[in-house]
């Protein structure tokens, strides 16, 4: 020890000489050997509890005139400047000195040395980054090397002072010391012990630095510690040090706790990391433990969540983590403190946007994690519970002005409903709170909740709509099936939303309601909304549609029929026919028969067919569905027979045969022949006898009673589906029954007395049976051709016979006689002829190669009957108009001719013009509908032939019949999607009227076409045709390229919404807004520029006649479009809630953010250039309108005012450069607003006068009447003066506020300071009380055009 003490003293004496001349900081540091000697000395002293060697060191220091300060300063210098391992060694030595027995703690501890200790700890945990050092001279190289981090000490042997004191070494000799976490452990352990010896209440800065350093250690140690064991130990040491800091010896505990929590808040709000967990654990464990005995610490901890609220970041993920952290702290607080924080959160929901958004998130967490939010465990009233206030605040935020907050509130409310409905008691209270209870007086609240759902389901923000559907999904269990009809309808409409996420949310909400409740309204809405999505563009939605149909329809039907397999059908002879239906419904689970009835709806069946086909191709249809449908039919029949009722009046449950016909195509082995044969014989035996054999005939006065008719129609439909089922399973039929069935089918067709749907089914079944019976395809074609020719010949004879009968009857004038034997014969002949002509078309479809040369002239005669040209009618004698005599026969003839033309291209080339001509002149809606369908088929088969007639086909978009309009829209849309028709010419512009069609269904289809399909397929279509659409819709012919021919004038009038009526303007505006919503931001800017250049500039240049009514409409529409919010570019100055909403929708990525930033810069530059070119156009146009005293000045000023607000940053540069323009805008806007306000108040005064006159009592005396009139007149004058003054003040305030925004806060000078021309008297004096010259008065009269415009 003596040698060690001697070496220490020697080096300290050498260092003392450098204190007075500190040219080199390294010269003041201790060398590593000296530090090791000190460590050995201190280690021996502490472990052996022998203080003699250390006392001798202090005595020797004193003998050499060295104070303890001469020892501490070199150690502090080493901690500051030495390499990492040497710095930690010096720190260890310094702390050991403080912990040594009989240590002069107050002498050795100084704030400077303590800060050096803390810096040493920080440096040791920083990751080392190697630096590339350029070659330098030998003298200066050590200065560069001294800056390298964590460098080991060179020259460890004894030598000269220069080598010993240099803490850096040559690059060739140095060895980088690896990070040793054990040294850090040692330092932190000793630091904890030292905290028990020193009191930092006298050194507040040292205390603050200590807290900050210890809090930073867990963050820096994440990268340095290689395993969790080391990290856990280092965080445990930090926790112990911070616990020591909280002792009262180090100062006021409240202040110390506040400092600790302030530093820990940075860790708590960090993204997911171990350091965040350390911060939370220390607060919830150690500090909460201290808080039990210290009111100051408790107060600090209670205020921590409020402090964290103010520091929460705006991004969605960090915000969510912050909410979790806050809740971890709140959960360990006492109940009263928790309630205090709840009240604070409720106040947050009334604050600014960022706090409202955070409050909405906190309410959800508070309700989910705090005990008994709704007070269900209490016996008292629950009205005063904090949970109810939170629910009210959350529901109120669902109508927040910010879309992001609305969406978050709805989504959190949905989560909360799902969480609380798990408990029966909570469900009852929740139902009452949300207004869905059966308590008296709650109907108003329920209406408010349903009203809220309706509004949010139709919200302009996609995220809000999505959240609303999620809420409805969660409310399903709570509502118990009591759905509002409007809400259901809205969800159904949302299934066709342009956004995929909204469609998925709507499907989920509607399906959840359908899954839990079998209410008829829910079933109907689901069937009309979800199955149609099998044709959606998104494959995931198609798959979801298939899965839902399989689960909610097919599996439900299968499960319902499984209970019938045991034949659990009971008989009760006392049952009547009426109650039999109820018994049948009783046998099946609730809603199953209604579901099957809904499938039969004409709007649902096409999608059901497509879904079944898709499931069948994927082999997802199970045998049990076919077995279940078979059991349902058999059970229904068995129950009917057990009641001893006539079998000919029995019908299977609606939808059973239809669904079996669809699934049997893929489950042929699941349907046995005995079952099919039995029902075919039943239908064949009783169906012919009881059916209505004249499906579409005139004079049905002798039909049987209504029950028989509906029964016969049901039997006819079931026969069709049965035949389709037989065709599907024909491969499994035995040979002999198949031959008998084919013979029977042919016989039935030859009678020509079936309904058209039955004809198709019989013909298709015949063809299928022939193909299955033949041994090869050639033989099958021969068999088919044989019976097709046979049927065509018989059908031809029937047509000839009917035409001759009509001609003969027309000569006698007895065709439309009252019902008699002769009239019945004519009716039967007509029915047979209608079926025959339809059969011809079906045969041509089945066998396109069939010979129809003998039939074509007959059909030509029918469709041209009544024509004045004798060459078009081959029949001799008087021509007969079959269109008037037999409309159904005439329509079927056109339909059959169309089918023949589809099979014969040469014939189609000759007859397509005739089809178009009939489409234009026909007054029969059914015929026009069929012709549109045929033209669509022709367009697919003969695209080039039909292309020139597309414009004429589009006229049907304005057809008076809704069915024809809808059919035309659907067919043309399909052709456009498949590129058989191109979006060119007037086609797109004519489609626009469908957006405002009278039919709601057509409007929905149009919204889906423009919002979903065209937005993806033709994104530039709306932009390219926007300006032209304004002229077309207003029927204005001043647009370039507009054809002014008489024919086009008539067509343009047909496809315009011309007029200044408010209803017509709103329709046009709806179309414009729909187009603007499809445009990208750059296209919105370009559209803004095109409107200014092609309409506003054209009007100011005289190219657009603004005195013409259509020109005024175009200009007014342009003003409204420029002022609407849809044409504005979304600003990047949105609130935090809106940005959070965007984060939730699209996520956040570095590349996307950079691209968005570049896009914003470009957009701002374009906006600035655009508005600089726009304002002069507005000014010039304003002067022109003023000169013409045009009523459009009001629209222009409204538009200009909105532009001034929306583009205030861009306009600011213009107004700064042109002060005169600024003054003119202020003056004009103030005058316009004043006039408008006066007009509004004048109307109010007029109403007040009228009300006063109506309320005044009747007075008999004349004097009393005059007195009352004079009083009312004076009162009205006073009202008028007050109104005028108020209007002037309001107008001035409005103008100043707008221009103040433009000038970024600079107030607008008063009107009196503007350079307004002063009026001079006759003598030249500037006074306002003398008589003015006549020319001055005339000039002033021109300034009243604002008043006159408003009055007009």
PDB file of N, CA and C in Angstrom, residues 527-605:
ATOM      1  N   UNK A 527     -81.597  -9.437 -48.980  1.00  0.00           N
ATOM      2  CA  UNK A 527     -81.684 -10.117 -50.274  1.00  0.00           C
ATOM      3  C   UNK A 527     -81.567  -9.136 -51.433  1.00  0.00           C
ATOM      4  N   UNK A 528     -82.016  -7.900 -51.246  1.00  0.00           N
ATOM      5  CA  UNK A 528     -81.951  -6.929 -52.327  1.00  0.00           C
ATOM      6  C   UNK A 528     -80.625  -6.167 -52.360  1.00  0.00           C
ATOM      7  N   UNK A 529     -79.794  -6.331 -51.339  1.00  0.00           N
ATOM      8  CA  UNK A 529     -78.565  -5.542 -51.264  1.00  0.00           C
ATOM      9  C   UNK A 529     -77.297  -6.370 -51.367  1.00  0.00           C
ATOM     10  N   UNK A 530     -77.258  -7.537 -50.712  1.00  0.00           N
ATOM     11  CA  UNK A 530     -76.001  -8.289 -50.630  1.00  0.00           C
ATOM     12  C   UNK A 530     -75.780  -9.228 -51.817  1.00  0.00           C
ATOM     13  N   UNK A 531     -76.748 -10.067 -52.215  1.00  0.00           N
ATOM     14  CA  UNK A 531     -76.461 -11.007 -53.315  1.00  0.00           C
ATOM     15  C   UNK A 531     -76.026 -10.332 -54.608  1.00  0.00           C
ATOM     16  N   UNK A 532     -76.479  -9.120 -54.868  1.00  0.00           N
ATOM     17  CA  UNK A 532     -76.103  -8.457 -56.114  1.00  0.00           C
ATOM     18  C   UNK A 532     -74.609  -8.139 -56.174  1.00  0.00           C
ATOM     19  N   UNK A 533     -73.947  -8.161 -55.020  1.00  0.00           N
ATOM     20  CA  UNK A 533     -72.515  -7.857 -54.996  1.00  0.00           C
ATOM     21  C   UNK A 533     -71.665  -9.005 -55.515  1.00  0.00           C
ATOM     22  N   UNK A 534     -72.305 -10.088 -55.957  1.00  0.00           N
ATOM     23  CA  UNK A 534     -71.545 -11.160 -56.599  1.00  0.00           C
ATOM     24  C   UNK A 534     -70.921 -10.666 -57.894  1.00  0.00           C
ATOM     25  N   UNK A 535     -71.443  -9.565 -58.436  1.00  0.00           N
ATOM     26  CA  UNK A 535     -70.880  -8.989 -59.663  1.00  0.00           C
ATOM     27  C   UNK A 535     -69.998  -7.787 -59.362  1.00  0.00           C
ATOM     28  N   UNK A 536     -69.584  -7.616 -58.118  1.00  0.00           N
ATOM     29  CA  UNK A 536     -68.741  -6.485 -57.738  1.00  0.00           C
ATOM     30  C   UNK A 536     -67.362  -6.605 -58.378  1.00  0.00           C
ATOM     31  N   UNK A 537     -66.724  -5.455 -58.600  1.00  0.00           N
ATOM     32  CA  UNK A 537     -65.385  -5.459 -59.192  1.00  0.00           C
ATOM     33  C   UNK A 537     -64.332  -6.012 -58.235  1.00  0.00           C
ATOM     34  N   UNK A 538     -64.576  -5.905 -56.951  1.00  0.00           N
ATOM     35  CA  UNK A 538     -63.613  -6.358 -55.947  1.00  0.00           C
ATOM     36  C   UNK A 538     -63.818  -7.846 -55.675  1.00  0.00           C
ATOM     37  N   UNK A 539     -62.776  -8.620 -55.891  1.00  0.00           N
ATOM     38  CA  UNK A 539     -62.887 -10.073 -55.730  1.00  0.00           C
ATOM     39  C   UNK A 539     -63.160 -10.467 -54.278  1.00  0.00           C
ATOM     40  N   UNK A 540     -62.598  -9.713 -53.336  1.00  0.00           N
ATOM     41  CA  UNK A 540     -62.829 -10.052 -51.933  1.00  0.00           C
ATOM     42  C   UNK A 540     -64.295  -9.885 -51.556  1.00  0.00           C
ATOM     43  N   UNK A 541     -64.961  -8.903 -52.145  1.00  0.00           N
ATOM     44  CA  UNK A 541     -66.391  -8.710 -51.869  1.00  0.00           C
ATOM     45  C   UNK A 541     -67.193  -9.839 -52.499  1.00  0.00           C
ATOM     46  N   UNK A 542     -66.799 -10.299 -53.676  1.00  0.00           N
ATOM     47  CA  UNK A 542     -67.473 -11.437 -54.291  1.00  0.00           C
ATOM     48  C   UNK A 542     -67.364 -12.670 -53.396  1.00  0.00           C
ATOM     49  N   UNK A 543     -66.175 -12.912 -52.879  1.00  0.00           N
ATOM     50  CA  UNK A 543     -65.991 -14.065 -51.994  1.00  0.00           C
ATOM     51  C   UNK A 543     -66.818 -13.920 -50.719  1.00  0.00           C
ATOM     52  N   UNK A 544     -66.859 -12.701 -50.173  1.00  0.00           N
ATOM     53  CA  UNK A 544     -67.654 -12.477 -48.977  1.00  0.00           C
ATOM     54  C   UNK A 544     -69.136 -12.698 -49.262  1.00  0.00           C
ATOM     55  N   UNK A 545     -69.571 -12.284 -50.425  1.00  0.00           N
ATOM     56  CA  UNK A 545     -70.972 -12.482 -50.821  1.00  0.00           C
ATOM     57  C   UNK A 545     -71.297 -13.973 -50.906  1.00  0.00           C
ATOM     58  N   UNK A 546     -70.412 -14.747 -51.499  1.00  0.00           N
ATOM     59  CA  UNK A 546     -70.623 -16.192 -51.591  1.00  0.00           C
ATOM     60  C   UNK A 546     -70.662 -16.834 -50.206  1.00  0.00           C
ATOM     61  N   UNK A 547     -69.733 -16.430 -49.340  1.00  0.00           N
ATOM     62  CA  UNK A 547     -69.688 -17.021 -47.997  1.00  0.00           C
ATOM     63  C   UNK A 547     -70.952 -16.703 -47.209  1.00  0.00           C
ATOM     64  N   UNK A 548     -71.414 -15.462 -47.314  1.00  0.00           N
ATOM     65  CA  UNK A 548     -72.612 -15.072 -46.583  1.00  0.00           C
ATOM     66  C   UNK A 548     -73.846 -15.779 -47.113  1.00  0.00           C
ATOM     67  N   UNK A 549     -73.948 -15.931 -48.424  1.00  0.00           N
ATOM     68  CA  UNK A 549     -75.100 -16.630 -48.999  1.00  0.00           C
ATOM     69  C   UNK A 549     -75.090 -18.093 -48.577  1.00  0.00           C
ATOM     70  N   UNK A 550     -73.904 -18.676 -48.553  1.00  0.00           N
ATOM     71  CA  UNK A 550     -73.798 -20.066 -48.130  1.00  0.00           C
ATOM     72  C   UNK A 550     -74.200 -20.225 -46.659  1.00  0.00           C
ATOM     73  N   UNK A 551     -73.775 -19.265 -45.833  1.00  0.00           N
ATOM     74  CA  UNK A 551     -74.055 -19.369 -44.397  1.00  0.00           C
ATOM     75  C   UNK A 551     -75.492 -18.985 -44.062  1.00  0.00           C
ATOM     76  N   UNK A 552     -75.952 -17.854 -44.587  1.00  0.00           N
ATOM     77  CA  UNK A 552     -77.219 -17.275 -44.137  1.00  0.00           C
ATOM     78  C   UNK A 552     -78.425 -17.758 -44.928  1.00  0.00           C
ATOM     79  N   UNK A 553     -78.197 -18.368 -46.082  1.00  0.00           N
ATOM     80  CA  UNK A 553     -79.327 -18.840 -46.890  1.00  0.00           C
ATOM     81  C   UNK A 553     -79.308 -20.361 -47.004  1.00  0.00           C
ATOM     82  N   UNK A 554     -78.278 -20.889 -47.643  1.00  0.00           N
ATOM     83  CA  UNK A 554     -78.265 -22.328 -47.914  1.00  0.00           C
ATOM     84  C   UNK A 554     -78.143 -23.148 -46.625  1.00  0.00           C
ATOM     85  N   UNK A 555     -77.208 -22.752 -45.752  1.00  0.00           N
ATOM     86  CA  UNK A 555     -77.064 -23.508 -44.503  1.00  0.00           C
ATOM     87  C   UNK A 555     -78.296 -23.368 -43.615  1.00  0.00           C
ATOM     88  N   UNK A 556     -78.919 -22.200 -43.645  1.00  0.00           N
ATOM     89  CA  UNK A 556     -80.123 -22.003 -42.834  1.00  0.00           C
ATOM     90  C   UNK A 556     -81.259 -22.882 -43.340  1.00  0.00           C
ATOM     91  N   UNK A 557     -81.412 -22.967 -44.657  1.00  0.00           N
ATOM     92  CA  UNK A 557     -82.449 -23.830 -45.235  1.00  0.00           C
ATOM     93  C   UNK A 557     -82.135 -25.295 -44.950  1.00  0.00           C
ATOM     94  N   UNK A 558     -80.860 -25.655 -45.054  1.00  0.00           N
ATOM     95  CA  UNK A 558     -80.476 -27.043 -44.772  1.00  0.00           C
ATOM     96  C   UNK A 558     -80.768 -27.405 -43.327  1.00  0.00           C
ATOM     97  N   UNK A 559     -80.458 -26.498 -42.414  1.00  0.00           N
ATOM     98  CA  UNK A 559     -80.728 -26.765 -41.012  1.00  0.00           C
ATOM     99  C   UNK A 559     -82.212 -26.844 -40.702  1.00  0.00           C
ATOM    100  N   UNK A 560     -83.006 -26.033 -41.412  1.00  0.00           N
ATOM    101  CA  UNK A 560     -84.445 -26.050 -41.176  1.00  0.00           C
ATOM    102  C   UNK A 560     -85.066 -27.364 -41.639  1.00  0.00           C
ATOM    103  N   UNK A 561     -84.552 -27.934 -42.724  1.00  0.00           N
ATOM    104  CA  UNK A 561     -85.139 -29.150 -43.277  1.00  0.00           C
ATOM    105  C   UNK A 561     -84.618 -30.415 -42.600  1.00  0.00           C
ATOM    106  N   UNK A 562     -83.529 -30.290 -41.840  1.00  0.00           N
ATOM    107  CA  UNK A 562     -82.969 -31.493 -41.216  1.00  0.00           C
ATOM    108  C   UNK A 562     -83.932 -32.087 -40.186  1.00  0.00           C
ATOM    109  N   UNK A 563     -84.731 -31.211 -39.551  1.00  0.00           N
ATOM    110  CA  UNK A 563     -85.685 -31.715 -38.559  1.00  0.00           C
ATOM    111  C   UNK A 563     -86.869 -32.412 -39.194  1.00  0.00           C
ATOM    112  N   UNK A 564     -87.021 -32.275 -40.508  1.00  0.00           N
ATOM    113  CA  UNK A 564     -88.149 -32.895 -41.192  1.00  0.00           C
ATOM    114  C   UNK A 564     -87.821 -34.283 -41.728  1.00  0.00           C
ATOM    115  N   UNK A 565     -86.563 -34.705 -41.622  1.00  0.00           N
ATOM    116  CA  UNK A 565     -86.171 -35.981 -42.205  1.00  0.00           C
ATOM    117  C   UNK A 565     -86.831 -37.151 -41.488  1.00  0.00           C
ATOM    118  N   UNK A 566     -87.154 -36.960 -40.213  1.00  0.00           N
ATOM    119  CA  UNK A 566     -87.782 -38.040 -39.462  1.00  0.00           C
ATOM    120  C   UNK A 566     -89.278 -38.127 -39.710  1.00  0.00           C
ATOM    121  N   UNK A 567     -89.788 -37.223 -40.546  1.00  0.00           N
ATOM    122  CA  UNK A 567     -91.202 -37.251 -40.887  1.00  0.00           C
ATOM    123  C   UNK A 567     -92.092 -36.829 -39.745  1.00  0.00           C
ATOM    124  N   UNK A 568     -91.653 -35.854 -38.993  1.00  0.00           N
ATOM    125  CA  UNK A 568     -92.412 -35.405 -37.827  1.00  0.00           C
ATOM    126  C   UNK A 568     -93.534 -34.479 -38.255  1.00  0.00           C
ATOM    127  N   UNK A 569     -94.448 -34.994 -39.050  1.00  0.00           N
ATOM    128  CA  UNK A 569     -95.591 -34.224 -39.511  1.00  0.00           C
ATOM    129  C   UNK A 569     -96.840 -34.816 -38.874  1.00  0.00           C
ATOM    130  N   UNK A 570     -97.571 -34.007 -38.163  1.00  0.00           N
ATOM    131  CA  UNK A 570     -98.763 -34.497 -37.483  1.00  0.00           C
ATOM    132  C   UNK A 570     -99.998 -34.038 -38.224  1.00  0.00           C
ATOM    133  N   UNK A 571    -101.083 -34.746 -37.954  1.00  0.00           N
ATOM    134  CA  UNK A 571    -102.329 -34.470 -38.666  1.00  0.00           C
ATOM    135  C   UNK A 571    -103.385 -33.994 -37.697  1.00  0.00           C
ATOM    136  N   UNK A 572    -104.159 -33.070 -38.169  1.00  0.00           N
ATOM    137  CA  UNK A 572    -105.278 -32.547 -37.381  1.00  0.00           C
ATOM    138  C   UNK A 572    -106.403 -32.260 -38.351  1.00  0.00           C
ATOM    139  N   UNK A 573    -107.399 -33.091 -38.347  1.00  0.00           N
ATOM    140  CA  UNK A 573    -108.459 -32.981 -39.337  1.00  0.00           C
ATOM    141  C   UNK A 573    -109.295 -31.737 -39.158  1.00  0.00           C
ATOM    142  N   UNK A 574    -109.201 -31.106 -37.986  1.00  0.00           N
ATOM    143  CA  UNK A 574    -110.004 -29.910 -37.769  1.00  0.00           C
ATOM    144  C   UNK A 574    -109.388 -28.672 -38.392  1.00  0.00           C
ATOM    145  N   UNK A 575    -108.173 -28.810 -38.907  1.00  0.00           N
ATOM    146  CA  UNK A 575    -107.513 -27.649 -39.504  1.00  0.00           C
ATOM    147  C   UNK A 575    -108.197 -27.256 -40.799  1.00  0.00           C
ATOM    148  N   UNK A 576    -108.325 -25.975 -40.984  1.00  0.00           N
ATOM    149  CA  UNK A 576    -108.849 -25.442 -42.234  1.00  0.00           C
ATOM    150  C   UNK A 576    -107.696 -25.084 -43.158  1.00  0.00           C
ATOM    151  N   UNK A 577    -108.054 -24.798 -44.401  1.00  0.00           N
ATOM    152  CA  UNK A 577    -107.026 -24.483 -45.397  1.00  0.00           C
ATOM    153  C   UNK A 577    -106.248 -23.236 -45.015  1.00  0.00           C
ATOM    154  N   UNK A 578    -106.953 -22.267 -44.369  1.00  0.00           N
ATOM    155  CA  UNK A 578    -106.289 -21.028 -44.030  1.00  0.00           C
ATOM    156  C   UNK A 578    -105.247 -21.253 -42.948  1.00  0.00           C
ATOM    157  N   UNK A 579    -105.591 -22.063 -41.977  1.00  0.00           N
ATOM    158  CA  UNK A 579    -104.644 -22.317 -40.892  1.00  0.00           C
ATOM    159  C   UNK A 579    -103.577 -23.319 -41.286  1.00  0.00           C
ATOM    160  N   UNK A 580    -103.733 -23.951 -42.443  1.00  0.00           N
ATOM    161  CA  UNK A 580    -102.730 -24.912 -42.887  1.00  0.00           C
ATOM    162  C   UNK A 580    -101.401 -24.209 -43.182  1.00  0.00           C
ATOM    163  N   UNK A 581    -101.490 -23.016 -43.734  1.00  0.00           N
ATOM    164  CA  UNK A 581    -100.264 -22.259 -44.008  1.00  0.00           C
ATOM    165  C   UNK A 581     -99.522 -21.958 -42.715  1.00  0.00           C
ATOM    166  N   UNK A 582    -100.271 -21.619 -41.669  1.00  0.00           N
ATOM    167  CA  UNK A 582     -99.630 -21.346 -40.389  1.00  0.00           C
ATOM    168  C   UNK A 582     -98.953 -22.593 -39.839  1.00  0.00           C
ATOM    169  N   UNK A 583     -99.578 -23.741 -40.052  1.00  0.00           N
ATOM    170  CA  UNK A 583     -98.969 -24.980 -39.560  1.00  0.00           C
ATOM    171  C   UNK A 583     -97.679 -25.277 -40.323  1.00  0.00           C
ATOM    172  N   UNK A 584     -97.713 -25.035 -41.630  1.00  0.00           N
ATOM    173  CA  UNK A 584     -96.496 -25.264 -42.418  1.00  0.00           C
ATOM    174  C   UNK A 584     -95.380 -24.346 -41.943  1.00  0.00           C
ATOM    175  N   UNK A 585     -95.719 -23.079 -41.682  1.00  0.00           N
ATOM    176  CA  UNK A 585     -94.709 -22.154 -41.183  1.00  0.00           C
ATOM    177  C   UNK A 585     -94.234 -22.566 -39.795  1.00  0.00           C
ATOM    178  N   UNK A 586     -95.143 -23.186 -39.006  1.00  0.00           N
ATOM    179  CA  UNK A 586     -94.765 -23.625 -37.673  1.00  0.00           C
ATOM    180  C   UNK A 586     -93.738 -24.753 -37.722  1.00  0.00           C
ATOM    181  N   UNK A 587     -93.774 -25.555 -38.780  1.00  0.00           N
ATOM    182  CA  UNK A 587     -92.853 -26.677 -38.889  1.00  0.00           C
ATOM    183  C   UNK A 587     -91.419 -26.216 -39.127  1.00  0.00           C
ATOM    184  N   UNK A 588     -91.261 -25.046 -39.719  1.00  0.00           N
ATOM    185  CA  UNK A 588     -89.929 -24.576 -40.075  1.00  0.00           C
ATOM    186  C   UNK A 588     -89.508 -23.477 -39.114  1.00  0.00           C
ATOM    187  N   UNK A 589     -88.215 -23.309 -38.912  1.00  0.00           N
ATOM    188  CA  UNK A 589     -87.744 -22.197 -38.072  1.00  0.00           C
ATOM    189  C   UNK A 589     -88.226 -20.867 -38.624  1.00  0.00           C
ATOM    190  N   UNK A 590     -88.307 -19.902 -37.736  1.00  0.00           N
ATOM    191  CA  UNK A 590     -88.857 -18.601 -38.106  1.00  0.00           C
ATOM    192  C   UNK A 590     -88.036 -17.949 -39.213  1.00  0.00           C
ATOM    193  N   UNK A 591     -88.714 -17.486 -40.228  1.00  0.00           N
ATOM    194  CA  UNK A 591     -88.074 -16.737 -41.294  1.00  0.00           C
ATOM    195  C   UNK A 591     -87.595 -17.556 -42.468  1.00  0.00           C
ATOM    196  N   UNK A 592     -87.594 -18.882 -42.381  1.00  0.00           N
ATOM    197  CA  UNK A 592     -87.064 -19.695 -43.474  1.00  0.00           C
ATOM    198  C   UNK A 592     -87.970 -19.623 -44.701  1.00  0.00           C
ATOM    199  N   UNK A 593     -89.278 -19.765 -44.499  1.00  0.00           N
ATOM    200  CA  UNK A 593     -90.192 -19.694 -45.639  1.00  0.00           C
ATOM    201  C   UNK A 593     -90.210 -18.297 -46.230  1.00  0.00           C
ATOM    202  N   UNK A 594     -90.107 -17.268 -45.384  1.00  0.00           N
ATOM    203  CA  UNK A 594     -90.018 -15.902 -45.897  1.00  0.00           C
ATOM    204  C   UNK A 594     -88.748 -15.685 -46.687  1.00  0.00           C
ATOM    205  N   UNK A 595     -87.680 -16.308 -46.236  1.00  0.00           N
ATOM    206  CA  UNK A 595     -86.415 -16.218 -46.970  1.00  0.00           C
ATOM    207  C   UNK A 595     -86.542 -16.859 -48.341  1.00  0.00           C
ATOM    208  N   UNK A 596     -87.172 -18.008 -48.422  1.00  0.00           N
ATOM    209  CA  UNK A 596     -87.339 -18.681 -49.711  1.00  0.00           C
ATOM    210  C   UNK A 596     -88.269 -17.889 -50.630  1.00  0.00           C
ATOM    211  N   UNK A 597     -89.293 -17.235 -50.031  1.00  0.00           N
ATOM    212  CA  UNK A 597     -90.153 -16.387 -50.851  1.00  0.00           C
ATOM    213  C   UNK A 597     -89.378 -15.195 -51.416  1.00  0.00           C
ATOM    214  N   UNK A 598     -88.498 -14.633 -50.588  1.00  0.00           N
ATOM    215  CA  UNK A 598     -87.713 -13.492 -51.052  1.00  0.00           C
ATOM    216  C   UNK A 598     -86.768 -13.837 -52.179  1.00  0.00           C
ATOM    217  N   UNK A 599     -86.281 -15.073 -52.195  1.00  0.00           N
ATOM    218  CA  UNK A 599     -85.379 -15.501 -53.269  1.00  0.00           C
ATOM    219  C   UNK A 599     -86.084 -15.476 -54.614  1.00  0.00           C
ATOM    220  N   UNK A 600     -87.402 -15.679 -54.607  1.00  0.00           N
ATOM    221  CA  UNK A 600     -88.161 -15.730 -55.854  1.00  0.00           C
ATOM    222  C   UNK A 600     -88.409 -14.353 -56.455  1.00  0.00           C
ATOM    223  N   UNK A 601     -88.054 -13.294 -55.736  1.00  0.00           N
ATOM    224  CA  UNK A 601     -88.273 -11.955 -56.264  1.00  0.00           C
ATOM    225  C   UNK A 601     -87.497 -11.758 -57.563  1.00  0.00           C
ATOM    226  N   UNK A 602     -88.134 -11.088 -58.505  1.00  0.00           N
ATOM    227  CA  UNK A 602     -87.519 -10.925 -59.823  1.00  0.00           C
ATOM    228  C   UNK A 602     -86.202 -10.178 -59.794  1.00  0.00           C
ATOM    229  N   UNK A 603     -86.004  -9.280 -58.809  1.00  0.00           N
ATOM    230  CA  UNK A 603     -84.747  -8.536 -58.724  1.00  0.00           C
ATOM    231  C   UNK A 603     -83.657  -9.331 -58.021  1.00  0.00           C
ATOM    232  N   UNK A 604     -84.027 -10.408 -57.367  1.00  0.00           N
ATOM    233  CA  UNK A 604     -83.052 -11.195 -56.602  1.00  0.00           C
ATOM    234  C   UNK A 604     -82.601 -12.438 -57.359  1.00  0.00           C
ATOM    235  N   UNK A 605     -83.519 -13.030 -58.133  1.00  0.00           N
ATOM    236  CA  UNK A 605     -83.207 -14.320 -58.779  1.00  0.00           C
ATOM    237  C   UNK A 605     -81.967 -14.300 -59.670  1.00  0.00           C
TER     238      UNK A 605
END
